[in-house]
Short mmCIF file of N, CA and C and ligand atoms in Angstrom, two decimals:
data_model
loop_
_atom_site.label_atom_id
_atom_site.label_comp_id
_atom_site.label_asym_id
_atom_site.label_seq_id
_atom_site.Cartn_x
_atom_site.Cartn_y
_atom_site.Cartn_z
N MET A 1 -1.95 -64.09 41.00
CA MET A 1 0.36 -64.37 41.14
C MET A 1 0.09 -66.02 40.31
N TYR A 2 -0.23 -66.38 40.80
CA TYR A 2 -0.06 -68.07 40.16
C TYR A 2 0.29 -68.23 38.98
N SER A 3 -0.70 -67.15 38.32
CA SER A 3 -0.44 -67.33 37.00
C SER A 3 0.40 -66.80 36.17
N ARG A 4 0.89 -65.30 36.83
CA ARG A 4 1.59 -64.61 36.42
C ARG A 4 3.19 -65.40 35.44
N ASN A 5 3.46 -66.83 35.92
CA ASN A 5 4.79 -67.28 35.54
C ASN A 5 4.48 -67.59 34.10
N LYS A 6 2.89 -68.40 33.90
CA LYS A 6 3.05 -69.27 33.68
C LYS A 6 3.30 -69.02 31.27
N PRO A 7 3.35 -69.79 31.08
CA PRO A 7 3.51 -69.50 29.10
C PRO A 7 2.23 -68.66 28.33
N ASP A 8 1.12 -69.25 28.86
CA ASP A 8 -0.95 -68.04 28.76
C ASP A 8 -1.02 -67.23 28.98
N VAL A 9 -0.25 -66.85 29.49
CA VAL A 9 -0.31 -65.84 30.42
C VAL A 9 0.52 -63.94 30.25
N LYS A 10 1.86 -65.30 28.93
CA LYS A 10 2.66 -64.23 28.10
C LYS A 10 2.78 -64.07 27.08
N GLN A 11 2.71 -62.35 26.32
CA GLN A 11 2.34 -62.59 24.37
C GLN A 11 3.43 -61.71 24.37
N LEU A 12 5.33 -62.39 23.43
CA LEU A 12 6.08 -61.89 22.23
C LEU A 12 5.30 -60.91 21.77
N LEU A 13 5.78 -59.09 21.99
CA LEU A 13 5.47 -58.18 21.06
C LEU A 13 5.76 -57.60 19.93
N ALA A 14 7.45 -58.17 20.70
CA ALA A 14 8.44 -57.46 19.28
C ALA A 14 9.88 -57.80 19.81
N TYR A 15 10.76 -57.84 19.37
CA TYR A 15 11.47 -57.98 19.68
C TYR A 15 12.41 -56.84 18.91
N LEU A 16 13.73 -56.09 20.11
CA LEU A 16 13.62 -54.49 19.91
C LEU A 16 15.38 -55.16 19.37
N PRO A 17 16.48 -53.75 19.27
CA PRO A 17 16.97 -53.47 18.47
C PRO A 17 18.28 -53.67 19.08
N ILE A 18 19.78 -54.56 18.84
CA ILE A 18 20.36 -54.19 19.96
C ILE A 18 21.51 -54.06 18.96
N ILE A 19 22.06 -53.08 19.03
CA ILE A 19 23.38 -52.15 18.75
C ILE A 19 25.30 -53.06 18.93
N LYS A 20 25.29 -53.28 18.27
CA LYS A 20 25.84 -53.80 17.64
C LYS A 20 27.55 -53.03 18.13
N ALA A 21 28.80 -52.49 18.74
CA ALA A 21 29.79 -51.66 18.59
C ALA A 21 30.95 -52.40 18.05
N LYS A 22 32.12 -51.85 16.48
CA LYS A 22 33.05 -52.32 15.98
C LYS A 22 34.32 -53.54 16.56
N ASP A 23 34.60 -52.64 18.13
CA ASP A 23 35.60 -52.97 19.22
C ASP A 23 34.88 -52.21 20.42
N ASP A 24 36.03 -52.97 21.17
CA ASP A 24 35.29 -52.76 22.43
C ASP A 24 36.06 -51.51 23.05
N THR A 25 36.67 -50.75 22.62
CA THR A 25 36.10 -49.20 22.75
C THR A 25 35.50 -47.91 22.14
N GLN A 26 34.91 -49.02 21.30
CA GLN A 26 33.61 -48.07 20.86
C GLN A 26 32.09 -48.65 21.76
N LYS A 27 32.66 -49.85 22.44
CA LYS A 27 31.23 -50.04 23.09
C LYS A 27 31.93 -49.51 24.01
N LYS A 28 32.77 -49.08 25.16
CA LYS A 28 32.65 -48.33 25.67
C LYS A 28 33.14 -46.84 25.79
N SER A 29 32.37 -46.14 25.09
CA SER A 29 32.49 -45.44 25.13
C SER A 29 31.24 -44.65 25.13
N GLU A 30 31.43 -43.51 25.44
CA GLU A 30 29.93 -43.02 26.08
C GLU A 30 29.23 -42.45 24.49
N GLU A 31 29.88 -41.97 23.23
CA GLU A 31 29.00 -42.64 22.33
C GLU A 31 28.43 -42.99 21.88
N HIS A 32 28.37 -44.35 22.17
CA HIS A 32 28.14 -46.11 21.83
C HIS A 32 27.17 -45.68 22.38
N LYS A 33 27.29 -45.86 23.73
CA LYS A 33 26.20 -45.74 24.99
C LYS A 33 24.90 -44.98 24.94
N ASN A 34 25.27 -43.85 24.15
CA ASN A 34 23.74 -43.19 24.14
C ASN A 34 23.45 -43.20 22.77
N ILE A 35 23.58 -44.18 21.18
CA ILE A 35 23.01 -44.86 20.59
C ILE A 35 22.40 -45.18 20.99
N VAL A 36 22.92 -46.59 22.57
CA VAL A 36 22.08 -47.88 22.62
C VAL A 36 21.61 -47.03 23.48
N ARG A 37 20.86 -46.62 24.45
CA ARG A 37 19.79 -46.12 24.64
C ARG A 37 18.88 -45.13 23.99
N ARG A 38 19.14 -44.02 23.36
CA ARG A 38 18.34 -43.77 21.95
C ARG A 38 17.28 -44.52 22.03
N THR A 39 17.81 -45.97 20.72
CA THR A 39 17.92 -47.35 19.93
C THR A 39 16.35 -47.19 21.62
N PHE A 40 17.38 -47.93 22.39
CA PHE A 40 15.62 -48.45 23.39
C PHE A 40 14.87 -47.71 23.29
N HIS A 41 14.58 -46.21 23.68
CA HIS A 41 13.93 -45.75 24.07
C HIS A 41 13.21 -45.25 22.84
N LYS A 42 13.67 -45.01 21.65
CA LYS A 42 13.46 -44.85 20.32
C LYS A 42 11.62 -46.56 19.09
N SER A 43 12.71 -47.47 19.74
CA SER A 43 12.05 -48.68 20.25
C SER A 43 10.84 -48.91 20.69
N LEU A 44 10.40 -48.00 21.49
CA LEU A 44 9.73 -48.82 22.46
C LEU A 44 8.87 -46.79 22.64
N LYS A 45 8.64 -46.17 21.79
CA LYS A 45 7.85 -45.41 20.92
C LYS A 45 7.60 -46.25 20.63
N PHE A 46 7.83 -47.04 19.21
CA PHE A 46 7.63 -46.71 17.91
C PHE A 46 6.64 -48.21 19.01
N LEU A 47 6.76 -49.28 19.77
CA LEU A 47 6.37 -50.84 20.30
C LEU A 47 5.08 -49.90 21.18
N LEU A 48 5.17 -49.22 22.30
CA LEU A 48 3.87 -48.85 22.54
C LEU A 48 3.56 -47.29 22.47
N SER A 49 3.38 -46.35 21.37
CA SER A 49 2.29 -45.65 20.59
C SER A 49 1.03 -45.83 20.85
N PRO A 50 0.60 -46.84 20.18
CA PRO A 50 -0.47 -47.59 19.92
C PRO A 50 -1.26 -47.41 21.47
N LEU A 51 -0.65 -47.95 22.41
CA LEU A 51 -1.33 -47.58 23.43
C LEU A 51 -2.25 -46.36 23.59
N TYR A 52 -1.18 -45.60 23.62
CA TYR A 52 -1.69 -43.99 23.61
C TYR A 52 -2.55 -43.40 22.82
N ASN A 53 -2.54 -43.96 21.49
CA ASN A 53 -3.27 -43.20 20.59
C ASN A 53 -5.43 -43.21 21.85
N GLU A 54 -6.26 -42.04 21.33
CA GLU A 54 -6.72 -41.59 21.83
C GLU A 54 -7.95 -42.79 21.07
N ASP A 55 -8.10 -42.87 20.13
CA ASP A 55 -9.19 -43.45 19.72
C ASP A 55 -9.19 -45.26 19.63
N ASN A 56 -7.36 -45.32 19.85
CA ASN A 56 -7.50 -46.58 20.16
C ASN A 56 -8.59 -47.40 21.17
N GLY A 57 -7.75 -48.92 21.61
CA GLY A 57 -9.10 -49.78 22.11
C GLY A 57 -8.64 -51.17 21.85
N ILE A 58 -8.98 -51.76 22.33
CA ILE A 58 -8.99 -53.08 21.69
C ILE A 58 -10.79 -53.56 22.55
N GLU A 59 -10.49 -54.38 21.86
CA GLU A 59 -12.39 -55.78 22.19
C GLU A 59 -11.40 -56.48 22.33
N LEU A 60 -11.97 -56.76 24.55
CA LEU A 60 -11.62 -58.32 24.68
C LEU A 60 -12.55 -59.05 25.19
N GLU A 61 -12.45 -60.58 24.98
CA GLU A 61 -13.56 -61.34 25.50
C GLU A 61 -13.17 -62.31 26.71
N LEU A 62 -14.15 -61.60 27.52
CA LEU A 62 -13.64 -61.39 28.87
C LEU A 62 -15.47 -62.66 29.81
N ASN A 63 -15.12 -64.18 29.61
CA ASN A 63 -16.52 -64.40 29.90
C ASN A 63 -17.00 -64.72 29.52
N ASN A 64 -17.54 -64.41 28.00
CA ASN A 64 -18.45 -65.75 26.96
C ASN A 64 -18.67 -63.49 26.36
N ARG A 65 -18.37 -62.53 27.64
CA ARG A 65 -18.45 -60.97 26.66
C ARG A 65 -17.44 -60.16 25.97
N ILE A 66 -18.16 -59.51 25.24
CA ILE A 66 -17.16 -59.08 25.05
C ILE A 66 -16.71 -56.74 25.11
N LEU A 67 -15.77 -57.04 25.65
CA LEU A 67 -15.54 -56.08 26.45
C LEU A 67 -14.76 -54.97 25.47
N TRP A 68 -15.01 -53.54 25.77
CA TRP A 68 -13.82 -52.48 24.84
C TRP A 68 -13.18 -51.73 25.96
N CYS A 69 -12.33 -51.68 25.78
CA CYS A 69 -11.13 -51.85 26.68
C CYS A 69 -10.03 -51.04 25.94
N ILE A 70 -8.98 -50.11 27.04
CA ILE A 70 -8.13 -48.95 26.71
C ILE A 70 -6.51 -49.67 27.78
N PRO A 71 -5.82 -49.89 26.87
CA PRO A 71 -4.52 -50.38 27.31
C PRO A 71 -4.08 -49.27 28.10
N ARG A 72 -3.37 -49.87 29.28
CA ARG A 72 -2.31 -48.91 30.09
C ARG A 72 -1.21 -49.92 30.47
N ILE A 73 0.24 -48.93 30.80
CA ILE A 73 0.54 -49.76 31.45
C ILE A 73 1.10 -49.17 33.26
N SER A 74 0.84 -50.70 33.58
CA SER A 74 1.09 -49.96 34.91
C SER A 74 1.85 -49.65 36.11
N MET A 75 3.56 -50.73 35.53
CA MET A 75 4.04 -51.41 35.97
C MET A 75 5.46 -51.89 35.92
N ILE A 76 6.05 -51.91 36.00
CA ILE A 76 7.50 -52.42 35.31
C ILE A 76 8.41 -53.60 35.53
N ILE A 77 8.35 -55.00 35.36
CA ILE A 77 8.34 -55.25 36.03
C ILE A 77 10.46 -55.66 35.25
N SER A 78 11.35 -55.75 37.30
CA SER A 78 13.06 -55.31 36.60
C SER A 78 13.78 -55.46 36.93
N ASP A 79 14.30 -55.82 36.73
CA ASP A 79 16.15 -56.47 37.78
C ASP A 79 16.53 -54.65 38.04
N TRP A 80 17.88 -53.73 38.83
CA TRP A 80 17.46 -52.94 39.25
C TRP A 80 19.15 -52.64 37.63
N PRO A 81 19.22 -53.22 36.97
CA PRO A 81 20.31 -52.54 36.09
C PRO A 81 18.77 -52.09 34.48
N GLU A 82 17.59 -53.22 34.86
CA GLU A 82 16.53 -52.44 33.89
C GLU A 82 15.58 -51.51 33.83
N ALA A 83 16.03 -51.61 36.28
CA ALA A 83 15.11 -50.53 36.01
C ALA A 83 16.42 -48.68 35.69
N CYS A 84 16.99 -48.75 35.78
CA CYS A 84 18.49 -47.66 34.97
C CYS A 84 17.87 -47.70 33.43
N THR A 85 17.77 -48.82 33.08
CA THR A 85 17.09 -48.59 30.65
C THR A 85 16.45 -47.35 30.66
N PHE A 86 14.70 -48.44 31.70
CA PHE A 86 13.75 -47.80 31.57
C PHE A 86 13.66 -46.14 32.42
N SER A 87 13.95 -45.60 33.46
CA SER A 87 14.60 -44.56 33.58
C SER A 87 15.82 -43.34 33.49
N LEU A 88 16.73 -44.39 32.46
CA LEU A 88 18.01 -43.11 32.02
C LEU A 88 18.82 -42.67 33.10
N THR A 89 18.74 -43.61 34.49
CA THR A 89 19.73 -43.45 35.24
C THR A 89 21.16 -43.85 35.40
N TYR A 90 22.04 -43.32 36.17
CA TYR A 90 23.31 -43.85 36.13
C TYR A 90 23.24 -45.54 36.37
N LYS A 91 23.48 -46.81 35.95
CA LYS A 91 23.74 -48.12 36.33
C LYS A 91 25.06 -48.36 36.88
N SER A 92 25.52 -47.32 37.42
CA SER A 92 26.57 -47.48 38.55
C SER A 92 26.58 -47.13 40.45
N THR A 93 27.20 -47.95 40.64
CA THR A 93 27.08 -48.40 42.20
C THR A 93 27.88 -46.49 43.33
N GLN A 94 28.66 -46.62 42.28
CA GLN A 94 29.68 -44.67 42.58
C GLN A 94 28.48 -43.81 41.79
N SER A 95 26.76 -43.81 41.93
CA SER A 95 25.95 -42.79 41.06
C SER A 95 26.12 -41.68 42.58
N ASN A 96 25.92 -40.62 42.37
CA ASN A 96 25.84 -39.88 43.60
C ASN A 96 24.79 -40.46 44.02
N HIS A 97 22.99 -40.29 43.09
CA HIS A 97 22.04 -40.99 43.95
C HIS A 97 21.69 -41.85 43.07
N PRO A 98 21.54 -43.02 43.02
CA PRO A 98 21.02 -44.59 42.89
C PRO A 98 20.41 -44.96 43.33
N CYS A 99 18.88 -43.60 43.32
CA CYS A 99 17.56 -44.45 43.78
C CYS A 99 17.43 -44.27 41.97
N HIS A 100 16.26 -45.45 41.26
CA HIS A 100 15.63 -44.68 40.20
C HIS A 100 14.72 -43.76 40.50
N PHE A 101 14.37 -44.08 42.01
CA PHE A 101 12.78 -43.63 42.42
C PHE A 101 13.16 -41.98 42.69
N CYS A 102 14.25 -41.84 43.81
CA CYS A 102 13.84 -40.61 44.99
C CYS A 102 15.42 -40.16 44.11
N LEU A 103 15.51 -39.12 44.99
CA LEU A 103 16.62 -37.95 44.38
C LEU A 103 18.11 -38.32 46.04
N VAL A 104 17.68 -40.23 46.16
CA VAL A 104 18.39 -39.84 47.70
C VAL A 104 19.83 -40.30 47.80
N SER A 105 20.46 -39.49 48.09
CA SER A 105 22.22 -39.52 47.75
C SER A 105 22.55 -40.40 48.43
N LYS A 106 23.85 -41.13 47.89
CA LYS A 106 25.01 -42.17 48.00
C LYS A 106 24.89 -43.02 49.51
N GLU A 107 25.19 -41.03 50.14
CA GLU A 107 26.12 -41.62 51.55
C GLU A 107 24.39 -41.73 52.63
N ASN A 108 23.57 -41.10 51.73
CA ASN A 108 21.52 -41.45 52.47
C ASN A 108 21.92 -42.45 51.86
N LEU A 109 21.82 -43.68 51.66
CA LEU A 109 20.78 -44.60 50.87
C LEU A 109 20.44 -45.44 51.87
N SER A 110 22.42 -45.52 53.17
CA SER A 110 21.48 -46.75 54.00
C SER A 110 20.97 -46.23 55.05
N ASN A 111 20.63 -44.72 54.94
CA ASN A 111 19.87 -43.64 56.66
C ASN A 111 18.27 -43.54 56.67
N ILE A 112 18.39 -44.68 58.14
CA ILE A 112 17.17 -45.38 57.88
C ILE A 112 16.62 -44.43 58.72
N ASN A 113 17.13 -43.45 59.38
CA ASN A 113 16.41 -42.86 60.02
C ASN A 113 16.20 -41.18 59.24
N LEU A 114 16.11 -41.06 58.16
CA LEU A 114 15.49 -40.13 56.82
C LEU A 114 14.19 -40.08 57.23
N ASN A 115 13.22 -39.02 56.94
CA ASN A 115 12.08 -39.77 56.72
C ASN A 115 11.24 -38.79 55.70
N SER A 116 10.09 -38.92 55.07
CA SER A 116 9.52 -38.80 54.04
C SER A 116 10.09 -37.43 53.12
N ASN A 117 9.86 -36.43 54.12
CA ASN A 117 10.11 -34.96 52.85
C ASN A 117 11.58 -34.83 53.10
N GLN A 118 12.58 -35.43 53.46
CA GLN A 118 13.87 -35.39 53.61
C GLN A 118 13.84 -36.53 51.97
N ILE A 119 12.68 -36.41 51.46
CA ILE A 119 13.31 -38.36 50.43
C ILE A 119 12.67 -37.04 48.71
N GLU A 120 13.33 -36.52 48.23
CA GLU A 120 12.74 -35.75 47.14
C GLU A 120 11.99 -36.70 45.51
N PRO A 121 10.95 -37.26 45.50
CA PRO A 121 10.88 -38.35 44.08
C PRO A 121 11.07 -37.82 42.94
N ARG A 122 11.46 -39.05 42.62
CA ARG A 122 12.37 -37.89 40.67
C ARG A 122 10.63 -37.88 40.62
N SER A 123 10.33 -37.43 39.64
CA SER A 123 8.74 -37.17 38.56
C SER A 123 9.00 -37.03 36.34
N HIS A 124 8.28 -36.77 36.08
CA HIS A 124 7.95 -36.86 34.94
C HIS A 124 9.11 -34.50 35.08
N LYS A 125 8.41 -33.92 35.46
CA LYS A 125 8.09 -33.04 35.28
C LYS A 125 10.20 -32.74 35.81
N ASN A 126 11.07 -32.58 37.39
CA ASN A 126 11.70 -32.16 37.58
C ASN A 126 13.07 -32.78 37.17
N MET A 127 13.27 -34.04 35.93
CA MET A 127 13.54 -34.41 36.10
C MET A 127 13.88 -34.21 33.94
N LYS A 128 12.49 -33.53 33.82
CA LYS A 128 12.35 -33.00 32.32
C LYS A 128 13.57 -31.75 32.28
N LEU A 129 13.20 -30.81 33.65
CA LEU A 129 14.67 -29.62 33.98
C LEU A 129 15.30 -29.49 33.59
N HIS A 130 15.96 -30.48 34.18
CA HIS A 130 17.18 -31.01 34.60
C HIS A 130 18.10 -31.66 33.54
N TYR A 131 17.05 -31.75 32.60
CA TYR A 131 17.57 -32.44 30.90
C TYR A 131 17.63 -30.98 30.22
N LYS A 132 16.60 -30.24 30.50
CA LYS A 132 16.14 -28.84 29.31
C LYS A 132 17.60 -28.12 29.90
N ASN A 133 17.84 -27.78 31.97
CA ASN A 133 18.95 -27.01 31.23
C ASN A 133 19.84 -27.33 31.66
N ASN A 134 20.58 -28.84 31.43
CA ASN A 134 21.41 -29.36 31.64
C ASN A 134 22.76 -29.31 32.63
N THR A 135 21.14 -29.42 33.24
CA THR A 135 21.96 -30.66 34.79
C THR A 135 21.59 -31.05 34.91
N GLU A 136 21.08 -32.68 34.36
CA GLU A 136 21.29 -34.24 34.03
C GLU A 136 22.26 -34.79 35.46
N LYS A 137 23.48 -33.75 35.26
CA LYS A 137 24.08 -34.77 36.13
C LYS A 137 24.17 -35.15 37.22
N ASN A 138 23.43 -33.61 37.85
CA ASN A 138 23.25 -32.97 39.26
C ASN A 138 21.87 -34.46 40.08
N VAL A 139 21.33 -35.35 38.86
CA VAL A 139 19.92 -36.40 39.15
C VAL A 139 20.49 -37.42 38.94
N SER A 140 22.34 -37.47 38.40
CA SER A 140 22.71 -38.62 37.83
C SER A 140 21.57 -39.42 36.67
N ILE A 141 21.37 -38.30 36.28
CA ILE A 141 20.58 -39.37 34.73
C ILE A 141 21.43 -38.70 33.80
N GLU A 142 20.67 -39.52 33.18
CA GLU A 142 21.32 -39.45 30.93
C GLU A 142 21.40 -38.77 30.34
N LYS A 143 21.83 -37.95 29.39
CA LYS A 143 21.93 -37.10 28.22
C LYS A 143 20.84 -37.80 26.75
N VAL A 144 19.47 -38.23 27.72
CA VAL A 144 18.23 -38.28 26.60
C VAL A 144 17.35 -38.92 26.24
N ARG A 145 16.36 -38.22 25.98
CA ARG A 145 14.89 -38.23 25.64
C ARG A 145 14.25 -39.17 26.53
N ASN A 146 13.56 -39.09 27.68
CA ASN A 146 13.07 -40.55 28.27
C ASN A 146 11.17 -40.43 27.61
N PHE A 147 11.51 -41.70 26.90
CA PHE A 147 10.57 -41.62 25.92
C PHE A 147 9.33 -41.23 26.56
N PHE A 148 9.24 -42.33 27.94
CA PHE A 148 7.82 -42.02 29.85
C PHE A 148 7.75 -40.69 29.42
N TRP A 149 8.23 -39.86 28.62
CA TRP A 149 7.76 -37.87 29.86
C TRP A 149 6.92 -37.51 29.27
N ASN A 150 6.54 -38.21 28.18
CA ASN A 150 5.41 -37.38 26.71
C ASN A 150 4.14 -38.51 27.95
N VAL A 151 4.19 -39.84 28.26
CA VAL A 151 3.33 -40.52 27.43
C VAL A 151 2.12 -40.44 29.20
N PRO A 152 1.29 -40.57 28.97
CA PRO A 152 0.41 -39.57 30.47
C PRO A 152 -0.07 -40.74 31.34
N ASP A 153 -0.18 -40.85 32.23
CA ASP A 153 -0.53 -40.91 33.40
C ASP A 153 0.74 -42.67 34.08
N ILE A 154 1.15 -42.64 33.90
CA ILE A 154 2.20 -42.85 34.71
C ILE A 154 4.18 -42.40 35.33
N ASN A 155 4.20 -41.79 35.81
CA ASN A 155 5.53 -41.76 36.31
C ASN A 155 6.26 -43.13 36.48
N ILE A 156 7.21 -43.37 34.90
CA ILE A 156 8.42 -43.92 35.40
C ILE A 156 8.87 -44.53 36.32
N TYR A 157 9.03 -43.84 37.05
CA TYR A 157 10.02 -43.16 38.75
C TYR A 157 9.46 -44.50 39.84
N ALA A 158 8.77 -44.59 39.40
CA ALA A 158 7.92 -44.97 40.43
C ALA A 158 6.60 -46.55 39.84
N ALA A 159 6.87 -46.48 38.84
CA ALA A 159 6.00 -48.14 37.91
C ALA A 159 7.40 -48.85 37.59
N THR A 160 8.32 -48.30 37.43
CA THR A 160 9.76 -50.12 37.95
C THR A 160 9.91 -50.26 38.70
N VAL A 161 9.16 -51.69 39.10
CA VAL A 161 9.31 -52.20 40.32
C VAL A 161 10.61 -52.95 39.78
N PRO A 162 12.26 -52.39 40.63
CA PRO A 162 13.60 -53.36 40.08
C PRO A 162 12.85 -54.81 41.78
N ASP A 163 12.73 -55.92 40.76
CA ASP A 163 12.90 -57.38 41.31
C ASP A 163 11.60 -57.56 41.87
N ARG A 164 10.29 -57.48 41.03
CA ARG A 164 8.82 -57.57 41.59
C ARG A 164 8.83 -58.85 41.97
N MET A 165 9.34 -59.34 40.71
CA MET A 165 9.56 -61.05 40.96
C MET A 165 10.10 -61.67 41.62
N HIS A 166 10.81 -61.58 42.52
CA HIS A 166 11.68 -62.47 43.39
C HIS A 166 11.00 -61.85 44.29
N HIS A 167 10.38 -60.08 44.98
CA HIS A 167 9.03 -59.36 45.62
C HIS A 167 8.35 -60.54 46.16
N LEU A 168 7.63 -61.29 44.45
CA LEU A 168 5.99 -61.26 45.33
C LEU A 168 6.12 -63.17 44.69
N ASP A 169 7.55 -63.36 43.87
CA ASP A 169 6.59 -64.67 44.06
C ASP A 169 7.88 -65.59 44.06
N LEU A 170 9.00 -65.25 44.54
CA LEU A 170 9.92 -66.09 44.73
C LEU A 170 9.26 -65.29 46.54
N ASP A 171 8.39 -64.90 47.28
CA ASP A 171 8.47 -65.63 48.82
C ASP A 171 9.37 -64.30 49.45
N LEU A 172 10.05 -63.07 49.23
CA LEU A 172 11.29 -62.35 49.56
C LEU A 172 10.33 -61.49 50.60
N PHE A 173 8.98 -61.44 49.87
CA PHE A 173 8.11 -60.27 50.48
C PHE A 173 7.39 -60.71 52.07
N HIS A 174 7.27 -62.18 51.78
CA HIS A 174 7.15 -62.79 53.13
C HIS A 174 8.33 -63.07 53.69
N TYR A 175 9.04 -63.17 53.60
CA TYR A 175 10.84 -62.95 54.22
C TYR A 175 10.74 -61.59 55.71
N GLN A 176 10.66 -60.27 54.75
CA GLN A 176 10.54 -58.75 55.36
C GLN A 176 9.63 -59.17 55.89
N LEU A 177 8.22 -59.82 55.62
CA LEU A 177 7.57 -59.97 56.61
C LEU A 177 7.82 -59.89 58.14
N ASN A 178 7.42 -61.28 58.10
CA ASN A 178 8.81 -62.35 59.08
C ASN A 178 9.47 -61.79 59.87
N PHE A 179 10.59 -60.85 59.23
CA PHE A 179 11.84 -60.32 59.58
C PHE A 179 11.51 -58.82 59.93
N THR A 180 10.69 -58.20 59.76
CA THR A 180 9.81 -57.25 60.57
C THR A 180 9.45 -57.02 61.99
N LYS A 181 8.53 -58.45 62.03
CA LYS A 181 7.68 -59.07 62.93
C LYS A 181 8.85 -58.56 63.57
N ALA A 182 10.02 -60.46 63.49
CA ALA A 182 10.72 -60.17 63.76
C ALA A 182 11.94 -58.65 64.99
N LEU A 183 11.44 -58.81 64.49
CA LEU A 183 12.35 -57.39 63.71
C LEU A 183 11.46 -55.89 66.05
N ILE A 184 9.62 -56.35 66.29
CA ILE A 184 8.99 -55.08 66.48
C ILE A 184 8.71 -55.79 68.14
N LEU A 185 9.19 -57.37 68.00
CA LEU A 185 9.10 -58.27 68.84
C LEU A 185 10.13 -58.48 69.45
N GLU A 186 11.19 -57.81 68.98
CA GLU A 186 12.70 -58.29 69.94
C GLU A 186 12.81 -56.10 70.68
ZN1 ZN B 1 14.76 -43.76 45.97
#
């Protein structure tokens, strides 16, 4: 955790293309927004496909030993708008299903009495089905193929964690623990 934000643990892999609109009208058009979304997911394909090539792997030097490693993505750290970009859920607070992790309705978003069987998690399977049946609006996702649907060993809706940096590095987690403790004691 202490090394997370140090420069020596970071590695720049690539620059992502930015699609420019010719004017504001074009910028706000659904067509342009979809081109931006598609370009992002296609770029991810170029960037990340080598990770999922079966005969691939890297030699990693660790404690003076060479280890054969197959890298995988386990988590995507993001803020809320970035989580929408990765999961392709609607970037609007007025969205009917604003959570990128599950299908909770906006009316129930702050309902603390919901139990777990009233919450349906998003998965590659159910989202892909809505995309195929042209019912993606019912679950508040964009009409764009999600690159991660073809990636094994990851559920993009669960792996994208908004504000993990704030949560772990900026002590929000401790605050939440103490807050909950005080609440229980009350
Ligand atoms: Zn949720």
